[in-house]
Amino acid sequence: MEEAEKLIRITAIEEVGEIAKLDINRYLRTGIPEIVLAEGKCPEDLLEITVKALDKSGRVILSRVDNAQFELIQRSIPSDAVYEVNRRARVVVIKNKNFNFESHGGKVGILTAGTADIPVAEEARIIAHEMGCKVFTAYDIGIAGLHRLFPPLKEMIQNDVDCLIVVAGREGALPSVVAGLVDVPVVAVPTSVGYGLGEKGISALMAMLQTCSLGIAVVNIDSGVAAGAVAALIANRVAKFRKNI
Amino acid sequence: MEEAEKLIRITAIEEVGEIAKLDINRYLRTGIPEIVLAEGKCPEDLLEITVKALDKSGRVILSRVDNAQFELIQRSIPSDAVYEVNRRARVVVIKNKNFNFESHGGKVGILTAGTADIPVAEEARIIAHEMGCKVFTAYDIGIAGLHRLFPPLKEMIQNDVDCLIVVAGREGALPSVVAGLVDVPVVAVPTSVGYGLGEKGISALMAMLQTCSLGIAVVNIDSGVAAGAVAALIANRVAKFRKNI
Amino acid sequence: MEEAEKLIRITAIEEVGEIAKLDINRYLRTGIPEIVLAEGKCPEDLLEITVKALDKSGRVILSRVDNAQFELIQRSIPSDAVYEVNRRARVVVIKNKNFNFESHGGKVGILTAGTADIPVAEEARIIAHEMGCKVFTAYDIGIAGLHRLFPPLKEMIQNDVDCLIVVAGREGALPSVVAGLVDVPVVAVPTSVGYGLGEKGISALMAMLQTCSLGIAVVNIDSGVAAGAVAALIANRVAKFRKNI
Amino acid sequence: MEEAEKLIRITAIEEVGEIAKLDINRYLRTGIPEIVLAEGKCPEDLLEITVKALDKSGRVILSRVDNAQFELIQRSIPSDAVYEVNRRARVVVIKNKNFNFESHGGKVGILTAGTADIPVAEEARIIAHEMGCKVFTAYDIGIAGLHRLFPPLKEMIQNDVDCLIVVAGREGALPSVVAGLVDVPVVAVPTSVGYGLGEKGISALMAMLQTCSLGIAVVNIDSGVAAGAVAALIANRVAKFRKNI
Amino acid sequence: MEEAEKLIRITAIEEVGEIAKLDINRYLRTGIPEIVLAEGKCPEDLLEITVKALDKSGRVILSRVDNAQFELIQRSIPSDAVYEVNRRARVVVIKNKNFNFESHGGKVGILTAGTADIPVAEEARIIAHEMGCKVFTAYDIGIAGLHRLFPPLKEMIQNDVDCLIVVAGREGALPSVVAGLVDVPVVAVPTSVGYGLGEKGISALMAMLQTCSLGIAVVNIDSGVAAGAVAALIANRVAKFRKNI
Amino acid sequence: MEEAEKLIRITAIEEVGEIAKLDINRYLRTGIPEIVLAEGKCPEDLLEITVKALDKSGRVILSRVDNAQFELIQRSIPSDAVYEVNRRARVVVIKNKNFNFESHGGKVGILTAGTADIPVAEEARIIAHEMGCKVFTAYDIGIAGLHRLFPPLKEMIQNDVDCLIVVAGREGALPSVVAGLVDVPVVAVPTSVGYGLGEKGISALMAMLQTCSLGIAVVNIDSGVAAGAVAALIANRVAKFRKNI
Amino acid sequence: MEEAEKLIRITAIEEVGEIAKLDINRYLRTGIPEIVLAEGKCPEDLLEITVKALDKSGRVILSRVDNAQFELIQRSIPSDAVYEVNRRARVVVIKNKNFNFESHGGKVGILTAGTADIPVAEEARIIAHEMGCKVFTAYDIGIAGLHRLFPPLKEMIQNDVDCLIVVAGREGALPSVVAGLVDVPVVAVPTSVGYGLGEKGISALMAMLQTCSLGIAVVNIDSGVAAGAVAALIANRVAKFRKNI
Amino acid sequence: MEEAEKLIRITAIEEVGEIAKLDINRYLRTGIPEIVLAEGKCPEDLLEITVKALDKSGRVILSRVDNAQFELIQRSIPSDAVYEVNRRARVVVIKNKNFNFESHGGKVGILTAGTADIPVAEEARIIAHEMGCKVFTAYDIGIAGLHRLFPPLKEMIQNDVDCLIVVAGREGALPSVVAGLVDVPVVAVPTSVGYGLGEKGISALMAMLQTCSLGIAVVNIDSGVAAGAVAALIANRVAKFRKNI
């Protein structure tokens, strides 16, 4: 009887195990690359994960990489891999020599309120680019200096972007302003810029969630990866139909 | 001299005042209707706003309406207006008799984890519908009972929805699960369901922001309005190009 | 091509759908009954869920039930169902006339620090009882009056309980004290008793998580349901082997 | 010896007691009236305080008054006192028949982002008015509808206001926008409007503290009293010198 | 009289002092070893505690050891002691040469969601092992990659584990998923992995406390020690009866 | 063997049980009466506890009593008990006809910053009085009106109080001011007066903990009971030696 | 049709772009200099911003500068610029040789409670000075040592300051005390001094927001820049009329 | 007229200035020494303060001193001063050669739960000692090992201590246990020991404020200074009368 029970349990788990392939299929279909959060991993573990991912998918993206991690990886990965290192964004993209990069046609615009928001914006840009989008950027367009906003925003609208990523710290008001001027969805990214009450991005995150402007959705503080991925997903879905015209 | 300065200040503000029209234009272009947060407004103020908005746009949506507010409005609005009242969602839609409703072709799917999440989902559904989307819903598909998820999700994918809204309280895990199964963007909505540490939707919101799944963006706790609007914006942008095929 | 892709997506979801049965099987195997959180649900929804669950499993437990919910359910459920109503714990257990209650042999002891903790303890007691455990209780054994602790604790150890649930509010020290005296696992339940800094159970929860005593695991504030279920699971696993002796 | 010590202690306290008159003098000098926070006081206590203050200064302002408090006071205060009751702001101003109201010439402008912010703005308006300022108001000028901002703001600048009070809830961005357009100091007041993360005015307060715009200082959430008083102090100091021209 | 009172007080305390032995007995009975939190202790104090504990019990476990502490201890402890050093888990186990290790037969399975969770899992593993359990581990089985979960989970169930420890950071969803698949109690351990709102393990902890899945109890963030101890206590209690079969 | 183990466990607990008397002795020695927190207890439970305590000690104090609780108790307690009811403080003191009240000679002064702090001060006063202290009170001496502070403070020092309780809400500055003027220990009690950031007594509690003034210790927000008890303990210890002079 | 829509969108944005000049005008009018938050910017970015700002306005102020940033700037800026470096305040002011500094006549007083508050006060002083104010300072006047407050405060009043900046950490009571003694507006600045509950300036900020004293407005924790700017704006507005006398 | 007003203002402040001496008198009377929080002060400022205080009072105590600060002071203070340096407590006591140390006779006992709490306890010990108390200490008496509590506690009671300081981190339960055993007031000090939810002393602080035990008052996290001062004040007041016997 007890053995029977155990058998049932195991069978159940096996059935579920069958869905494993689904997950792999999804990456192929959607073009979301393997992205590994390096932060909190010891360099040896990160290297092992990197090698496996590279083996499996031909490309791996490491985010929030520190120097020790980067050095070990650089020393250890076969020299025929292609590296792109963005120290500001702390992102490393590694591709096998023969990795087949595919463009999907989505168009994403990225704006930052300040200079200190650029690392997060760059993280988002790399993800959206690696997902096959065309990315337009305009950094440090300020809030106190709104006049810097209009020329690049105008250019992005003329280029018919499908989705805007707006990155801001402190009071985090830029996404609300932008969403009031355009008719494409805005992905808002709070950054951990500022000090005092509301520091570490809390104030910016709250403002983006409390916004009176409609057409905004939010990702976590400093999460350029999440912003890049969801914006590229939106843009590529639009592009799928645009291509058919 | 001082007078000159004052003149400069006033002129500057007048220039800015010119942009007023922009805001009105935006509503016409994007199809985002006038949505009024009734909560916190005294019934008399709400009535006045409602009348003005109805006058200006021919349609107004009131969210988080309480009984006292609703009664005053119902007594006072000309009887030839068309009412739709959703008591569960606490939403009232009022249209002038000859309001010209326009379909934009976007397709939005809405899922909820539990029964208690339905009011928020309904709020989102009404907004997306009023923005001219076709909306598919499947409520109470649970996490503890994932088997209820698959039939409606399959149907939504077969109907080729452009965006999914996933509504969940407590641990807020459903959006992560859904985002792992589909390749359309997911708008996650935390609800103030649950008690103890993380109550009032805080736990669900955090989980949705911390999620390892990519392709998710979040709106504020219980904010069906924000979710409906951004999802409809995404879906309608896709639809614009689909229509041209 | 696009059709093919859609096909792949749907197939994938169907495969996953196959695991639905697993979830149902689990309930049968583990003896965890259907437990519905009534709080936050409108009475009509709760009734519908109750009827369905009763139909499917022959028994349903409703927690955190308010008066309006209870009245509607009582009016609407066929009169041949068996009711157990615990107003203090705000729990209602409903069973079909011919529901086959099964004892599993686990032994669970429940202690509370104060009188105000009793509703939560009762909630846990009902869950553990419905999962087929023998439950021993001793309420209001205090901290300021530790002398009340020893007689019932001694009796529980003599009865060889497999797991203790210890319920406490305010500074939440009782689980630490108890865990220092016994060698069975302690499930600690903080309650929302007390006022000032640390009110609503936060202080008790933190103390239980920060405890220097080993052998303690914690459930959420006021969550008698979670405590009863995990304690019964522990006790019944022990009982499975005890029965075989 | 001990007696000597006690003597020293008492003498010291007596010296300090001499400063008592200072406090009374201050109210005469600055024109800040007696303002009593009614909230949290039982009606009988509030009545007693009101009578004493009226006796001493000829005028008393009660803020955050509830109905029970108001009824008792109205029943009990001699009928020849002059009442001004603002139910929206929950403020009651009571003056002796022969109270000598003095104008000080300061000019204060008050703007609110939404309709729900009006009670707080009205509270500020009454305080500034009672401190002898000329007050200009423009309510519900929105953020999503900035075009409503410019006409009243222009008018206020033309009227040469000395200080602006800007009241806003939710993301609290209006003070930042206004401070970017004018060259008078802005007193920002967050209100407890909005729901979800950052509710109860927390998000608005943080945004006002984190603002990139310079020229802003902040008072506590919903504190129209504090805003009115500091703005009137600023404006009246300016007026003191303007009068001399 | 006063002397009498003092006598009573001292007598009372002496009576209580008699229970001292109880505490020592408990360690012998339950097999919970001496575990010392090294963090926050200066190396000299830690050394002194270590020597005493080793003397008394023949074995001591140090958790969260930093390099300075470890070096001093290594230099100072007699060379015939047996060391096990786990740098990843920052745990040091020291045993006297003739320490008599005893197996108790409990079976504990440990799963982690990610690579960064491994140090906490290792801490738990060492504790459960030192308490005489057989421990099965499967690390980095992901959430985004659920397919990695099933093979090791199946193996653990086939090995008939008595309790599962599930370690996860960020949104902390793995314990809920696992508890939905098995019928043994789950001890959930949140880890301080992730960044942004809910960082430092807060999001994971809340999700584990708010979970809809039943059969889960939680320990504090990063507390592998607490998880290992309570899981071993559960497993060893089961084993006591299993051995008798 | 197993039986032997169980025996050891039970014996250990019995030994501990012996200390029960200690706790009772303590109440006799220190004069701290039985104080029951009524809040959160159902009236029936409260009645039962009250009867038992009255029986055991001849006196019971109930704090934070609501109307329903009070009515049931008044209806049910034998008419020869002596009641003192303080509705403002929500405290009820019940004594048996022949309860022997004992004075201990300590002198406690109580000051409040505002009128709204009086209920908490009264709670403290009753406790200190019931512990046999002579209590001096001065309420509503303000911060904005410091001149009201000096006369009563002078009187208290002249009366040679042993300890001061200082009760304040909002910014909670009064204890710091008082501690700077006197050389007796100050027990600071924050109250839940005020609104906005820092409401519910949080701001006052933090200010009292962060104070630069030395000679202050703090109890929880609104906890007149804790303040009264510790102040009386201090004062009575002083009095013990003063009496001997 | 679609092209027409795009045209409308772009035109709208262009109109808004016209307001760019406004922002530049404002700086000229109000005398608020370019202030750059150095914190969080990489040295290269900061240098670029500095050069541009210097070019445009002839003066730039950098706040919260670290050593690496300062060194790069010092090495790179043409040697004919004029530097003022305040290491304590971490502020650098750089002016072109021929920058035309203008005095506006406002008078600002700055007080600090402690020595550790001086860096924030210095930051405020530099801003107010650069905005053309005459600044009076008195640092470390304490709370525990109020006697140090009166001489400098008296001197400031004799000098007829228009606005006071009061800087304090820990319990943050100094602004309340000062506002009770003077009739000029007080700008309160909490500092991140202190440890324990309420650390990082939270306690001081809350006390300043909760204050019973009227005439106080607050800026964010440690934000000398915001305090200096708003105080100078107030003082210069007064001075504008004083000059005309 | 304006001049007259200014005169009144200055006179008022002068009157207040007269109380300056009071503050100095207080230190002489109460024996509370000059204690300077070194943390957050630059070494040069600290040196200056130290020299002044030494000059004025003949003794100064520096708390939370870091190495850089200590080195500068040691190099700069005249060599005939007497140093006591406690590196664990980070406290430095400096006295002039001819400083006249006075004993006041109060007796204070200090207990710590763990080894990591010792630095805070030592800080308290030094303060109480410098205030002329006799201090008894017993460190690391644990909670998990209560048997270590009784011998030293018994000894302290036999020595008739007037006040107990109980220092504890993590769940902070020791003060509650001790207060249940003795009849002297307990000053509870939470320490920033522990990790996870409730870390940094928050859990311990909350437990001490929420405690069911009466006779406890609390100081801020890690604040040995505040605990030592208030305990010494209590003990010395008792001693004043004891000496007269």
PDB file of C-alpha atoms in Angstrom, chain E residues 62-210:
ATOM      1  CA  LEU E  62      30.800  28.101  14.158  1.00  0.00           C
ATOM      2  CA  SER E  63      28.562  29.896  11.652  1.00  0.00           C
ATOM      3  CA  ARG E  64      29.152  33.069   9.654  1.00  0.00           C
ATOM      4  CA  VAL E  65      32.876  32.984  10.397  1.00  0.00           C
ATOM      5  CA  ASP E  66      35.068  35.645   8.802  1.00  0.00           C
ATOM      6  CA  ASN E  67      38.702  35.237   7.841  1.00  0.00           C
ATOM      7  CA  ALA E  68      40.235  36.967  10.871  1.00  0.00           C
ATOM      8  CA  GLN E  69      38.221  34.792  13.210  1.00  0.00           C
ATOM      9  CA  PHE E  70      39.092  31.626  11.366  1.00  0.00           C
ATOM     10  CA  GLU E  71      42.807  32.335  11.338  1.00  0.00           C
ATOM     11  CA  LEU E  72      43.015  32.942  15.051  1.00  0.00           C
ATOM     12  CA  ILE E  73      41.058  29.791  15.832  1.00  0.00           C
ATOM     13  CA  GLN E  74      43.116  27.663  13.484  1.00  0.00           C
ATOM     14  CA  ARG E  75      46.325  28.936  15.067  1.00  0.00           C
ATOM     15  CA  SER E  76      45.098  28.321  18.602  1.00  0.00           C
ATOM     16  CA  ILE E  77      43.138  25.079  18.736  1.00  0.00           C
ATOM     17  CA  PRO E  78      45.157  21.985  19.629  1.00  0.00           C
ATOM     18  CA  SER E  79      46.264  20.233  16.514  1.00  0.00           C
ATOM     19  CA  ASP E  80      44.596  16.943  17.321  1.00  0.00           C
ATOM     20  CA  ALA E  81      41.108  18.417  16.822  1.00  0.00           C
ATOM     21  CA  VAL E  82      39.331  17.548  13.580  1.00  0.00           C
ATOM     22  CA  TYR E  83      38.400  20.484  11.344  1.00  0.00           C
ATOM     23  CA  GLU E  84      35.828  20.744   8.637  1.00  0.00           C
ATOM     24  CA  VAL E  85      35.861  24.101   6.952  1.00  0.00           C
ATOM     25  CA  ASN E  86      33.221  25.164   4.444  1.00  0.00           C
ATOM     26  CA  ARG E  87      34.265  28.565   3.166  1.00  0.00           C
ATOM     27  CA  ARG E  88      31.232  29.013   0.973  1.00  0.00           C
ATOM     28  CA  ALA E  89      28.899  28.486   3.922  1.00  0.00           C
ATOM     29  CA  ARG E  90      31.333  30.270   6.238  1.00  0.00           C
ATOM     30  CA  VAL E  91      30.904  27.337   8.645  1.00  0.00           C
ATOM     31  CA  VAL E  92      33.611  25.626  10.684  1.00  0.00           C
ATOM     32  CA  VAL E  93      33.010  22.334  12.481  1.00  0.00           C
ATOM     33  CA  ILE E  94      35.578  21.341  15.089  1.00  0.00           C
ATOM     34  CA  LYS E  95      35.543  18.003  16.872  1.00  0.00           C
ATOM     35  CA  ASN E  96      37.765  16.443  19.468  1.00  0.00           C
ATOM     36  CA  LYS E  97      39.724  13.520  18.110  1.00  0.00           C
ATOM     37  CA  ASN E  98      37.597  11.059  20.015  1.00  0.00           C
ATOM     38  CA  PHE E  99      34.218  12.725  19.473  1.00  0.00           C
ATOM     39  CA  ASN E 100      31.596  10.049  18.996  1.00  0.00           C
ATOM     40  CA  PHE E 101      29.433  10.976  16.018  1.00  0.00           C
ATOM     41  CA  GLU E 102      25.999   9.412  16.094  1.00  0.00           C
ATOM     42  CA  SER E 103      23.613   8.864  13.179  1.00  0.00           C
ATOM     43  CA  HIS E 104      19.881   9.251  13.936  1.00  0.00           C
ATOM     44  CA  GLY E 105      18.377   8.142  10.653  1.00  0.00           C
ATOM     45  CA  GLY E 106      16.354  11.170   9.612  1.00  0.00           C
ATOM     46  CA  LYS E 107      16.365  12.001   5.899  1.00  0.00           C
ATOM     47  CA  VAL E 108      16.420  15.612   4.766  1.00  0.00           C
ATOM     48  CA  GLY E 109      16.346  16.957   1.208  1.00  0.00           C
ATOM     49  CA  ILE E 110      17.667  20.420   0.361  1.00  0.00           C
ATOM     50  CA  LEU E 111      16.830  22.341  -2.807  1.00  0.00           C
ATOM     51  CA  THR E 112      17.931  25.811  -3.929  1.00  0.00           C
ATOM     52  CA  ALA E 113      16.394  28.018  -6.566  1.00  0.00           C
ATOM     53  CA  GLY E 114      19.663  29.593  -7.624  1.00  0.00           C
ATOM     54  CA  THR E 115      23.424  29.400  -7.368  1.00  0.00           C
ATOM     55  CA  ALA E 116      23.580  32.376  -5.049  1.00  0.00           C
ATOM     56  CA  ASP E 117      21.434  30.481  -2.531  1.00  0.00           C
ATOM     57  CA  ILE E 118      24.010  27.710  -2.121  1.00  0.00           C
ATOM     58  CA  PRO E 119      25.929  29.145   0.872  1.00  0.00           C
ATOM     59  CA  VAL E 120      22.732  29.190   2.943  1.00  0.00           C
ATOM     60  CA  ALA E 121      21.816  25.707   1.794  1.00  0.00           C
ATOM     61  CA  GLU E 122      25.262  24.415   2.699  1.00  0.00           C
ATOM     62  CA  GLU E 123      24.908  25.893   6.183  1.00  0.00           C
ATOM     63  CA  ALA E 124      21.649  23.990   6.600  1.00  0.00           C
ATOM     64  CA  ARG E 125      23.193  20.817   5.196  1.00  0.00           C
ATOM     65  CA  ILE E 126      26.049  20.846   7.685  1.00  0.00           C
ATOM     66  CA  ILE E 127      23.724  21.342  10.648  1.00  0.00           C
ATOM     67  CA  ALA E 128      21.370  18.549   9.555  1.00  0.00           C
ATOM     68  CA  HIS E 129      24.344  16.285   8.909  1.00  0.00           C
ATOM     69  CA  GLU E 130      25.861  17.025  12.316  1.00  0.00           C
ATOM     70  CA  MET E 131      22.488  16.211  13.874  1.00  0.00           C
ATOM     71  CA  GLY E 132      22.822  12.739  12.427  1.00  0.00           C
ATOM     72  CA  CYS E 133      20.622  13.033   9.342  1.00  0.00           C
ATOM     73  CA  LYS E 134      21.212  11.717   5.872  1.00  0.00           C
ATOM     74  CA  VAL E 135      21.062  14.758   3.584  1.00  0.00           C
ATOM     75  CA  PHE E 136      20.218  14.876  -0.133  1.00  0.00           C
ATOM     76  CA  THR E 137      20.946  18.080  -2.058  1.00  0.00           C
ATOM     77  CA  ALA E 138      20.006  19.577  -5.431  1.00  0.00           C
ATOM     78  CA  TYR E 139      21.145  23.126  -6.048  1.00  0.00           C
ATOM     79  CA  ASP E 140      20.199  25.704  -8.662  1.00  0.00           C
ATOM     80  CA  ILE E 141      17.027  24.073  -9.949  1.00  0.00           C
ATOM     81  CA  GLY E 142      15.598  27.467 -10.760  1.00  0.00           C
ATOM     82  CA  ILE E 143      12.105  28.759 -11.215  1.00  0.00           C
ATOM     83  CA  ALA E 144      12.537  30.117 -14.680  1.00  0.00           C
ATOM     84  CA  GLY E 145      13.904  26.668 -15.476  1.00  0.00           C
ATOM     85  CA  LEU E 146      11.505  24.376 -13.596  1.00  0.00           C
ATOM     86  CA  HIS E 147      12.591  21.416 -15.719  1.00  0.00           C
ATOM     87  CA  ARG E 148      15.688  21.178 -13.549  1.00  0.00           C
ATOM     88  CA  LEU E 149      13.476  20.650 -10.493  1.00  0.00           C
ATOM     89  CA  PHE E 150      11.904  17.340 -11.333  1.00  0.00           C
ATOM     90  CA  PRO E 151      14.754  14.820 -11.596  1.00  0.00           C
ATOM     91  CA  PRO E 152      16.263  15.615  -8.176  1.00  0.00           C
ATOM     92  CA  LEU E 153      12.861  16.036  -6.513  1.00  0.00           C
ATOM     93  CA  LYS E 154      11.846  12.642  -7.873  1.00  0.00           C
ATOM     94  CA  GLU E 155      15.024  11.105  -6.519  1.00  0.00           C
ATOM     95  CA  MET E 156      14.440  12.631  -3.096  1.00  0.00           C
ATOM     96  CA  ILE E 157      10.900  11.287  -2.932  1.00  0.00           C
ATOM     97  CA  GLN E 158      12.188   7.865  -4.021  1.00  0.00           C
ATOM     98  CA  ASN E 159      14.671   8.090  -1.168  1.00  0.00           C
ATOM     99  CA  ASP E 160      11.696   8.834   1.070  1.00  0.00           C
ATOM    100  CA  VAL E 161      12.968  12.078   2.632  1.00  0.00           C
ATOM    101  CA  ASP E 162      11.114  13.115   5.777  1.00  0.00           C
ATOM    102  CA  CYS E 163      11.412  16.848   5.302  1.00  0.00           C
ATOM    103  CA  LEU E 164      12.470  19.231   2.554  1.00  0.00           C
ATOM    104  CA  ILE E 165      14.415  22.459   2.998  1.00  0.00           C
ATOM    105  CA  VAL E 166      13.786  24.811   0.087  1.00  0.00           C
ATOM    106  CA  VAL E 167      16.065  27.839  -0.227  1.00  0.00           C
ATOM    107  CA  ALA E 168      15.210  30.777  -2.493  1.00  0.00           C
ATOM    108  CA  GLY E 169      15.776  34.517  -2.900  1.00  0.00           C
ATOM    109  CA  ARG E 170      14.133  37.222  -5.012  1.00  0.00           C
ATOM    110  CA  GLU E 171      10.412  36.386  -5.396  1.00  0.00           C
ATOM    111  CA  GLY E 172      10.859  33.215  -3.301  1.00  0.00           C
ATOM    112  CA  ALA E 173       8.323  31.121  -5.185  1.00  0.00           C
ATOM    113  CA  LEU E 174      10.124  27.740  -5.173  1.00  0.00           C
ATOM    114  CA  PRO E 175       8.865  26.523  -1.760  1.00  0.00           C
ATOM    115  CA  SER E 176       5.255  27.110  -2.857  1.00  0.00           C
ATOM    116  CA  VAL E 177       5.813  25.130  -6.030  1.00  0.00           C
ATOM    117  CA  VAL E 178       7.553  22.273  -4.210  1.00  0.00           C
ATOM    118  CA  ALA E 179       4.934  22.114  -1.441  1.00  0.00           C
ATOM    119  CA  GLY E 180       2.320  21.695  -4.162  1.00  0.00           C
ATOM    120  CA  LEU E 181       4.066  18.565  -5.451  1.00  0.00           C
ATOM    121  CA  VAL E 182       5.036  16.635  -2.311  1.00  0.00           C
ATOM    122  CA  ASP E 183       3.418  15.491   0.925  1.00  0.00           C
ATOM    123  CA  VAL E 184       6.312  16.051   3.324  1.00  0.00           C
ATOM    124  CA  PRO E 185       6.683  19.252   5.335  1.00  0.00           C
ATOM    125  CA  VAL E 186       8.663  22.040   3.668  1.00  0.00           C
ATOM    126  CA  VAL E 187      10.985  24.329   5.628  1.00  0.00           C
ATOM    127  CA  ALA E 188      11.367  27.480   3.521  1.00  0.00           C
ATOM    128  CA  VAL E 189      14.496  29.642   3.768  1.00  0.00           C
ATOM    129  CA  PRO E 190      14.491  33.094   2.156  1.00  0.00           C
ATOM    130  CA  THR E 191      17.888  34.407   1.054  1.00  0.00           C
ATOM    131  CA  SER E 192      19.137  37.952   0.698  1.00  0.00           C
ATOM    132  CA  VAL E 193      19.508  37.618  -3.064  1.00  0.00           C
ATOM    133  CA  GLY E 194      18.136  40.284  -5.397  1.00  0.00           C
ATOM    134  CA  TYR E 195      18.041  44.075  -5.513  1.00  0.00           C
ATOM    135  CA  GLY E 196      15.466  46.882  -5.581  1.00  0.00           C
ATOM    136  CA  LEU E 197      12.209  46.863  -3.631  1.00  0.00           C
ATOM    137  CA  GLY E 198      12.057  43.692  -1.542  1.00  0.00           C
ATOM    138  CA  GLU E 199      15.820  43.223  -1.561  1.00  0.00           C
ATOM    139  CA  LYS E 200      17.779  41.605   1.297  1.00  0.00           C
ATOM    140  CA  GLY E 201      15.348  38.700   1.323  1.00  0.00           C
ATOM    141  CA  ILE E 202      12.310  40.702   2.398  1.00  0.00           C
ATOM    142  CA  SER E 203      10.346  39.840  -0.738  1.00  0.00           C
ATOM    143  CA  ALA E 204      11.207  36.143  -0.510  1.00  0.00           C
ATOM    144  CA  LEU E 205      10.330  36.011   3.193  1.00  0.00           C
ATOM    145  CA  MET E 206       6.975  37.685   2.635  1.00  0.00           C
ATOM    146  CA  ALA E 207       6.109  35.387  -0.257  1.00  0.00           C
ATOM    147  CA  MET E 208       6.900  32.331   1.861  1.00  0.00           C
ATOM    148  CA  LEU E 209       4.715  33.635   4.704  1.00  0.00           C
ATOM    149  CA  GLN E 210       1.888  34.689   2.365  1.00  0.00           C
TER     150      GLN E 210
END
